[in-house]
Short mmCIF file of C-alpha atoms in Angstrom, two decimals:
data_model
loop_
_atom_site.label_atom_id
_atom_site.label_comp_id
_atom_site.label_asym_id
_atom_site.label_seq_id
_atom_site.Cartn_x
_atom_site.Cartn_y
_atom_site.Cartn_z
CA UNK A 1 -12.55 -13.87 10.61
CA UNK A 2 -13.57 -10.39 8.93
CA UNK A 3 -11.47 -8.71 6.14
CA UNK A 4 -9.46 -5.84 7.01
CA UNK A 5 -8.53 -2.36 5.49
CA UNK A 6 -5.77 -0.15 5.70
CA UNK A 7 -5.87 3.60 4.23
CA UNK A 8 -3.14 5.39 3.76
CA UNK A 9 -2.78 9.05 2.90
CA UNK A 10 0.79 9.94 1.44
CA UNK A 11 1.70 13.62 1.49
CA UNK A 12 4.32 15.41 -0.60
CA UNK A 13 7.11 15.52 2.99
CA UNK A 14 5.00 13.15 4.80
CA UNK A 15 3.07 10.21 5.73
CA UNK A 16 -0.25 10.08 7.46
CA UNK A 17 -1.65 6.54 8.62
CA UNK A 18 -5.27 5.66 9.17
CA UNK A 19 -6.77 2.76 9.44
CA UNK A 20 -10.37 1.19 9.71
CA UNK A 21 -11.80 -2.29 10.04
CA UNK A 22 -14.97 -3.64 7.95
CA UNK A 23 -17.11 -6.50 7.96
CA UNK A 24 -16.59 -8.74 4.67
CA UNK A 25 -16.10 -12.40 3.22
CA UNK A 26 -14.10 -14.60 5.22
CA UNK A 27 -10.38 -14.91 4.03
CA UNK A 28 -8.60 -18.06 3.76
CA UNK A 29 -4.49 -18.00 4.32
CA UNK A 30 -3.40 -18.25 0.82
CA UNK A 31 -5.73 -15.29 -0.34
CA UNK A 32 -3.94 -12.57 -1.90
CA UNK A 33 -3.37 -9.38 -0.07
CA UNK A 34 -3.47 -6.21 -2.22
CA UNK A 35 -3.07 -2.31 -2.46
CA UNK A 36 -5.44 -0.27 -3.93
CA UNK A 37 -3.76 3.39 -4.86
CA UNK A 38 -6.14 6.07 -5.40
CA UNK A 39 -3.57 8.89 -7.06
CA UNK A 40 -5.14 11.87 -6.96
CA UNK A 41 -2.04 13.97 -8.33
CA UNK A 42 -1.02 14.91 -11.64
CA UNK A 43 2.25 13.10 -11.73
CA UNK A 44 2.61 8.99 -12.20
CA UNK A 45 4.25 6.95 -9.30
CA UNK A 46 5.94 4.46 -9.00
CA UNK A 47 4.77 2.21 -5.66
CA UNK A 48 6.97 -0.34 -3.99
CA UNK A 49 6.63 -2.34 -0.89
CA UNK A 50 9.51 -3.18 1.26
CA UNK A 51 9.53 -5.75 4.07
CA UNK A 52 11.24 -5.40 7.39
CA UNK A 53 14.07 -7.31 5.92
CA UNK A 54 14.49 -4.56 3.40
CA UNK A 55 13.79 -6.37 0.37
CA UNK A 56 11.89 -3.44 -1.80
CA UNK A 57 10.12 -5.02 -4.57
CA UNK A 58 8.48 -2.64 -7.32
CA UNK A 59 4.60 -2.82 -7.70
CA UNK A 60 4.17 -0.79 -10.54
CA UNK A 61 2.69 2.92 -11.99
CA UNK A 62 -0.23 4.60 -10.41
CA UNK A 63 -1.18 6.55 -13.18
CA UNK A 64 -1.76 10.30 -12.31
CA UNK A 65 -5.68 11.19 -11.27
CA UNK A 66 -6.79 7.10 -11.49
CA UNK A 67 -6.97 4.33 -9.00
CA UNK A 68 -4.99 1.18 -9.86
CA UNK A 69 -4.90 -2.27 -7.71
CA UNK A 70 -1.57 -4.07 -6.95
CA UNK A 71 -1.20 -7.62 -5.57
CA UNK A 72 1.51 -7.35 -2.90
CA UNK A 73 4.12 -9.93 -3.36
CA UNK A 74 3.35 -13.27 -0.96
CA UNK A 75 6.94 -13.41 1.00
CA UNK A 76 5.60 -9.91 2.27
CA UNK A 77 2.68 -10.65 3.76
CA UNK A 78 2.17 -13.01 6.77
CA UNK A 79 1.95 -13.21 10.73
CA UNK A 80 4.78 -11.12 12.06
CA UNK A 81 5.80 -9.51 9.12
CA UNK A 82 6.41 -5.63 8.80
CA UNK A 83 5.91 -3.83 5.63
CA UNK A 84 5.96 -0.14 4.66
CA UNK A 85 5.10 1.47 0.95
CA UNK A 86 7.38 3.84 -1.22
CA UNK A 87 5.54 5.98 -3.63
CA UNK A 88 8.12 7.89 -5.70
CA UNK A 89 7.44 10.65 -8.55
CA UNK A 90 8.37 9.47 -12.34
CA UNK A 91 10.83 12.90 -12.94
CA UNK A 92 10.36 13.92 -8.77
CA UNK A 93 13.14 14.33 -6.67
CA UNK A 94 11.57 13.07 -3.25
CA UNK A 95 9.85 9.68 -2.43
CA UNK A 96 7.07 9.46 0.15
CA UNK A 97 7.06 6.78 2.81
CA UNK A 98 4.11 5.29 5.00
CA UNK A 99 4.50 3.92 8.59
CA UNK A 100 5.13 0.34 8.85
CA UNK A 101 2.02 -2.03 8.85
CA UNK A 102 1.16 -5.69 9.50
CA UNK A 103 -0.30 -7.26 6.31
CA UNK A 104 -2.13 -10.82 6.69
CA UNK A 105 -3.22 -12.61 3.92
CA UNK A 106 -6.36 -11.37 2.33
CA UNK A 107 -6.36 -7.96 3.25
CA UNK A 108 -6.79 -5.03 1.47
CA UNK A 109 -4.80 -1.61 1.25
CA UNK A 110 -5.64 1.52 0.40
CA UNK A 111 -3.38 4.14 -0.59
CA UNK A 112 -4.40 7.55 -1.23
CA UNK A 113 -1.74 10.24 -2.76
CA UNK A 114 -3.37 13.45 -2.18
CA UNK A 115 -2.91 16.35 -5.43
#
C-alpha cells in the first residue's frame, strides 16, 4: 500500500480542496493519521476535527506563520469514516470548514491556511 497525502487550503470564507498521492513506506493498520497545518496567516488558529457523527475534537493551536503537526484521534479515522477539519481564528468571528474526506490509519493530511 502507499501512503496517501491530502492537501487542504482554507480560505477566509470558503474551503478549497486538492488531493494527491505519493509513494512512501507501507502503512500498518495501527499507524497514526496526522494533519500538518501550515498557517500562512498572522492570526493563531484553533484546529478541530469533526467526524461524521458530529463529535468535534480539538487538535490544538496552529500558531501564525508556522507549520504544526497534530495526530488525528483514532476514533475519527478508519474505513468508512468521514471527517472534516474546522479552523477557527482565535479572537475571530468566522471559522472555516474543509470538505468531508476519508482518512485511514497512516494517512498524512496537509492543511494550508492562506494569509
